[in-house]
Amino acid sequence: MVLSLLKRVKGHINGEPISKAKIQEFSIIGPLSSMLGPSGRITLASLKYYFQESSREDFIEFVQNPVLAGSALTPERLSVADQLAEETNHNNNNLFKKNRTTVVNLDDQISKKTGPGTSLPYAIYPLIKRTDTDSPDHSFTIGRTKNNDMSMQDMAISKTHAVIRCSNGAFYIEDRGSTNGSRLNGLRLTQKPEKLKDRDIIELGNYEFTFLYPASLHDLLSNS
């Protein structure tokens, strides 16, 4: 499946149109679904490949939906982020066996530098449904357990931490009663949906992500 997607991109570069039937605007089911890792991430290497091999317009069309980019993914650090962003599932399997979320001090910067979630600041999560989850088509669930679309393997994250919903072309986020909370641009979220804007800062427990539309993601890669 990945090879067929790469062929589609290369074909599009050579003048062949991407099939519109397979791309539903503002749907959380998109062409990158089959390329997601087991936690819902896409590798930085894959995104860099599309960026280098396609025009800005083609990149935006293919990525299609926004992404959540970890706080460490700045232009200055993108050149060394590929290796650090690799999945570390073999070290984190025991997390799924624990039932209680760890309470963290959100002001403790040291907690962001150690532990099983070390790679999370380098992660990129497209708002794309994983094929092995059973959440509604227009809901993107976030939590610690494997059945979430965005699985964050860290005990500071609740089993069901937050959810992003797609409605009428817009994206909304709400907390799901998590232990350590969620924040949008510094303000604590409740179970009331809040509309997301490009470059909004989302905090989940003690991890920070930037909400980027494909054009802004392209700009980030352009500046690296």
Short mmCIF file of C-alpha atoms in Angstrom, two decimals:
data_model
loop_
_atom_site.label_atom_id
_atom_site.label_comp_id
_atom_site.label_asym_id
_atom_site.label_seq_id
_atom_site.Cartn_x
_atom_site.Cartn_y
_atom_site.Cartn_z
CA MET A 1 0.00 0.00 0.00
CA VAL A 2 2.82 2.42 0.84
CA LEU A 3 4.53 1.68 -2.47
CA SER A 4 1.30 2.35 -4.36
CA LEU A 5 0.97 5.71 -2.59
CA LEU A 6 4.55 6.61 -3.50
CA LYS A 7 3.79 5.71 -7.13
CA ARG A 8 0.73 7.96 -7.03
CA VAL A 9 2.85 10.86 -5.77
CA LYS A 10 5.54 10.25 -8.40
CA GLY A 11 2.85 9.95 -11.06
CA HIS A 12 1.31 13.22 -9.96
CA ILE A 13 4.71 14.88 -10.18
CA ASN A 14 4.88 13.64 -13.77
CA GLY A 15 1.51 15.15 -14.59
CA GLU A 16 -0.90 12.42 -13.60
CA PRO A 17 -3.78 13.71 -11.42
CA ILE A 18 -4.43 12.26 -7.98
CA SER A 19 -7.83 10.55 -7.96
CA LYS A 20 -10.32 12.95 -6.42
CA ALA A 21 -12.62 10.04 -5.61
CA LYS A 22 -10.16 8.87 -2.98
CA ILE A 23 -9.76 12.28 -1.32
CA GLN A 24 -12.79 13.52 0.61
CA GLU A 25 -12.30 17.15 1.63
CA PHE A 26 -12.29 17.65 5.41
CA SER A 27 -12.85 13.96 6.05
CA ILE A 28 -10.75 12.40 8.82
CA ILE A 29 -10.31 9.37 6.58
CA GLY A 30 -7.60 10.20 4.06
CA PRO A 31 -4.88 8.85 1.73
CA LEU A 32 -2.27 8.74 4.51
CA SER A 33 -4.28 6.27 6.62
CA SER A 34 -2.32 3.23 5.48
CA MET A 35 1.01 4.95 6.23
CA LEU A 36 0.37 5.62 9.90
CA GLY A 37 2.40 3.82 12.53
CA PRO A 38 0.77 1.82 15.34
CA SER A 39 0.40 4.95 17.47
CA GLY A 40 -1.03 7.10 14.67
CA ARG A 41 2.22 8.85 13.72
CA ILE A 42 3.72 9.41 10.31
CA THR A 43 7.48 9.48 9.98
CA LEU A 44 9.23 12.73 9.31
CA ALA A 45 11.18 10.96 6.57
CA SER A 46 7.95 10.25 4.66
CA LEU A 47 6.83 13.87 4.89
CA LYS A 48 10.25 15.09 3.79
CA TYR A 49 10.06 12.77 0.79
CA TYR A 50 6.73 14.25 -0.34
CA PHE A 51 8.04 17.74 0.35
CA GLN A 52 11.17 17.24 -1.74
CA GLU A 53 9.46 15.42 -4.62
CA SER A 54 6.34 17.55 -5.08
CA SER A 55 5.24 21.13 -5.49
CA ARG A 56 3.70 23.08 -2.63
CA GLU A 57 0.23 22.65 -4.13
CA ASP A 58 0.65 18.91 -4.58
CA PHE A 59 2.02 18.48 -1.04
CA ILE A 60 -0.96 20.33 0.43
CA GLU A 61 -3.41 18.30 -1.65
CA PHE A 62 -1.87 14.99 -0.65
CA VAL A 63 -1.45 15.67 3.09
CA GLN A 64 -5.02 17.00 3.01
CA ASN A 65 -5.74 17.33 6.74
CA PRO A 66 -4.06 19.20 9.61
CA VAL A 67 -1.38 17.60 11.77
CA LEU A 68 -0.31 17.88 15.39
CA ALA A 69 3.43 18.58 15.40
CA GLY A 70 5.50 18.07 18.55
CA SER A 71 7.05 21.07 20.27
CA ALA A 72 10.61 20.08 19.30
CA LEU A 73 9.86 20.24 15.56
CA THR A 74 11.31 23.66 14.89
CA PRO A 75 13.17 24.51 11.67
CA GLU A 76 16.47 24.43 13.55
CA ARG A 77 15.92 20.93 14.90
CA LEU A 78 14.16 19.22 11.99
CA SER A 79 17.48 18.13 10.50
CA VAL A 80 18.17 15.85 13.47
CA ALA A 81 14.59 14.95 14.39
CA ASP A 82 14.16 11.92 12.10
CA GLN A 83 16.06 9.50 14.30
CA LEU A 84 14.62 10.81 17.56
CA ALA A 85 11.05 10.59 16.27
CA GLU A 86 11.20 6.84 15.58
CA GLU A 87 8.63 4.68 17.35
CA THR A 88 9.86 3.11 20.63
CA ASN A 89 7.08 0.57 21.12
CA HIS A 90 9.44 -2.17 22.29
CA ASN A 91 10.24 -0.10 25.38
CA ASN A 92 6.69 1.02 26.05
CA ASN A 93 4.56 -2.15 25.94
CA ASN A 94 4.19 -2.26 29.72
CA LEU A 95 2.40 1.09 29.69
CA PHE A 96 -0.74 -0.51 28.31
CA LYS A 97 -0.89 -2.87 31.28
CA LYS A 98 -1.15 -0.07 33.84
CA ASN A 99 -4.55 1.23 34.85
CA ARG A 100 -3.79 4.49 36.64
CA THR A 101 -2.64 7.73 35.04
CA THR A 102 0.35 9.34 36.71
CA VAL A 103 -0.32 12.84 38.05
CA VAL A 104 2.38 15.24 36.87
CA ASN A 105 3.47 18.75 37.82
CA LEU A 106 2.86 20.70 34.63
CA ASP A 107 5.52 23.24 35.66
CA ASP A 108 8.19 20.56 36.05
CA GLN A 109 10.28 20.92 32.91
CA ILE A 110 12.43 17.92 33.86
CA SER A 111 9.44 15.60 33.38
CA LYS A 112 9.40 16.59 29.71
CA LYS A 113 12.92 15.33 29.15
CA THR A 114 12.83 11.82 30.56
CA GLY A 115 10.65 8.73 30.54
CA PRO A 116 8.90 6.63 27.88
CA GLY A 117 7.42 9.68 26.15
CA THR A 118 10.83 11.11 25.24
CA SER A 119 10.10 10.92 21.49
CA LEU A 120 6.69 12.63 21.73
CA PRO A 121 8.07 16.18 21.26
CA TYR A 122 9.38 14.96 17.87
CA ALA A 123 6.17 13.22 16.81
CA ILE A 124 3.86 14.17 13.95
CA TYR A 125 0.26 12.98 14.17
CA PRO A 126 -1.89 13.65 11.08
CA LEU A 127 -5.58 14.08 11.87
CA ILE A 128 -6.29 10.91 9.93
CA LYS A 129 -8.22 7.89 11.13
CA ARG A 130 -6.23 4.75 11.77
CA THR A 131 -7.72 1.74 10.04
CA ASP A 132 -7.73 -0.35 13.24
CA THR A 133 -9.77 1.93 15.51
CA ASP A 134 -13.53 1.88 16.01
CA SER A 135 -14.16 5.55 16.83
CA PRO A 136 -16.64 7.51 14.66
CA ASP A 137 -15.43 8.63 11.24
CA HIS A 138 -15.35 12.32 12.16
CA SER A 139 -13.82 11.90 15.62
CA PHE A 140 -10.08 11.73 16.26
CA THR A 141 -9.51 10.26 19.72
CA ILE A 142 -6.41 10.96 21.81
CA GLY A 143 -5.23 8.87 24.74
CA ARG A 144 -2.75 6.38 26.15
CA THR A 145 -4.34 3.12 24.99
CA LYS A 146 -3.85 1.50 21.62
CA ASN A 147 -7.46 1.91 20.48
CA ASN A 148 -7.08 5.70 20.19
CA ASP A 149 -6.37 7.31 16.84
CA MET A 150 -3.52 9.21 18.51
CA SER A 151 -1.89 6.88 21.01
CA MET A 152 0.54 8.68 23.35
CA GLN A 153 2.55 6.11 25.25
CA ASP A 154 3.13 8.05 28.44
CA MET A 155 1.58 7.63 31.89
CA ALA A 156 0.87 11.37 32.14
CA ILE A 157 -1.76 10.84 29.42
CA SER A 158 -5.13 9.40 30.36
CA LYS A 159 -6.57 6.35 28.60
CA THR A 160 -9.13 8.62 26.93
CA HIS A 161 -7.60 12.08 27.18
CA ALA A 162 -9.14 14.31 24.50
CA VAL A 163 -10.97 14.22 21.17
CA ILE A 164 -10.86 16.34 18.01
CA ARG A 165 -14.00 16.37 15.89
CA CYS A 166 -14.49 17.47 12.30
CA SER A 167 -17.71 19.32 11.45
CA ASN A 168 -18.57 21.36 8.36
CA GLY A 169 -14.93 21.77 7.39
CA ALA A 170 -13.75 22.90 10.84
CA PHE A 171 -11.98 21.10 13.67
CA TYR A 172 -12.97 21.25 17.35
CA ILE A 173 -11.16 19.92 20.41
CA GLU A 174 -12.46 18.99 23.84
CA ASP A 175 -11.04 17.32 26.94
CA ARG A 176 -12.46 13.96 28.01
CA GLY A 177 -12.11 14.42 31.78
CA SER A 178 -8.38 13.65 31.72
CA THR A 179 -6.32 13.56 34.93
CA ASN A 180 -3.69 16.07 33.85
CA GLY A 181 -5.90 18.15 31.59
CA SER A 182 -5.70 19.65 28.11
CA ARG A 183 -5.06 23.27 27.17
CA LEU A 184 -5.58 25.39 24.07
CA ASN A 185 -3.26 28.38 23.82
CA GLY A 186 -2.73 28.19 27.58
CA LEU A 187 -6.42 27.97 28.55
CA ARG A 188 -7.70 24.78 30.16
CA LEU A 189 -10.16 22.85 28.03
CA THR A 190 -13.41 21.37 29.29
CA GLN A 191 -15.82 18.99 27.60
CA LYS A 192 -17.17 21.98 25.66
CA PRO A 193 -15.77 21.89 22.08
CA GLU A 194 -13.38 24.70 21.14
CA LYS A 195 -12.67 25.55 17.50
CA LEU A 196 -9.10 25.08 16.35
CA LYS A 197 -7.19 27.58 14.22
CA ASP A 198 -3.99 27.17 12.26
CA ARG A 199 -0.88 27.30 14.52
CA ASP A 200 -2.89 26.91 17.74
CA ILE A 201 -0.90 25.42 20.62
CA ILE A 202 -2.43 22.32 22.21
CA GLU A 203 -1.14 20.93 25.51
CA LEU A 204 -1.96 17.35 26.45
CA GLY A 205 -0.74 16.62 29.97
CA ASN A 206 2.82 17.94 29.86
CA TYR A 207 3.26 17.64 26.09
CA GLU A 208 2.79 20.48 23.63
CA PHE A 209 1.75 20.24 19.99
CA THR A 210 1.12 22.79 17.25
CA PHE A 211 -2.02 22.43 15.13
CA LEU A 212 -0.84 22.93 11.55
CA TYR A 213 -2.78 22.95 8.32
CA PRO A 214 -0.89 21.38 5.40
CA ALA A 215 0.24 24.77 4.05
CA SER A 216 1.82 25.66 7.40
CA LEU A 217 3.42 22.21 7.61
CA HIS A 218 4.94 22.84 4.17
CA ASP A 219 6.22 26.20 5.36
CA LEU A 220 7.81 24.57 8.40
CA LEU A 221 9.64 22.07 6.21
CA SER A 222 10.64 24.87 3.81
CA ASN A 223 12.36 26.75 6.61
CA SER A 224 14.31 23.77 7.90
#
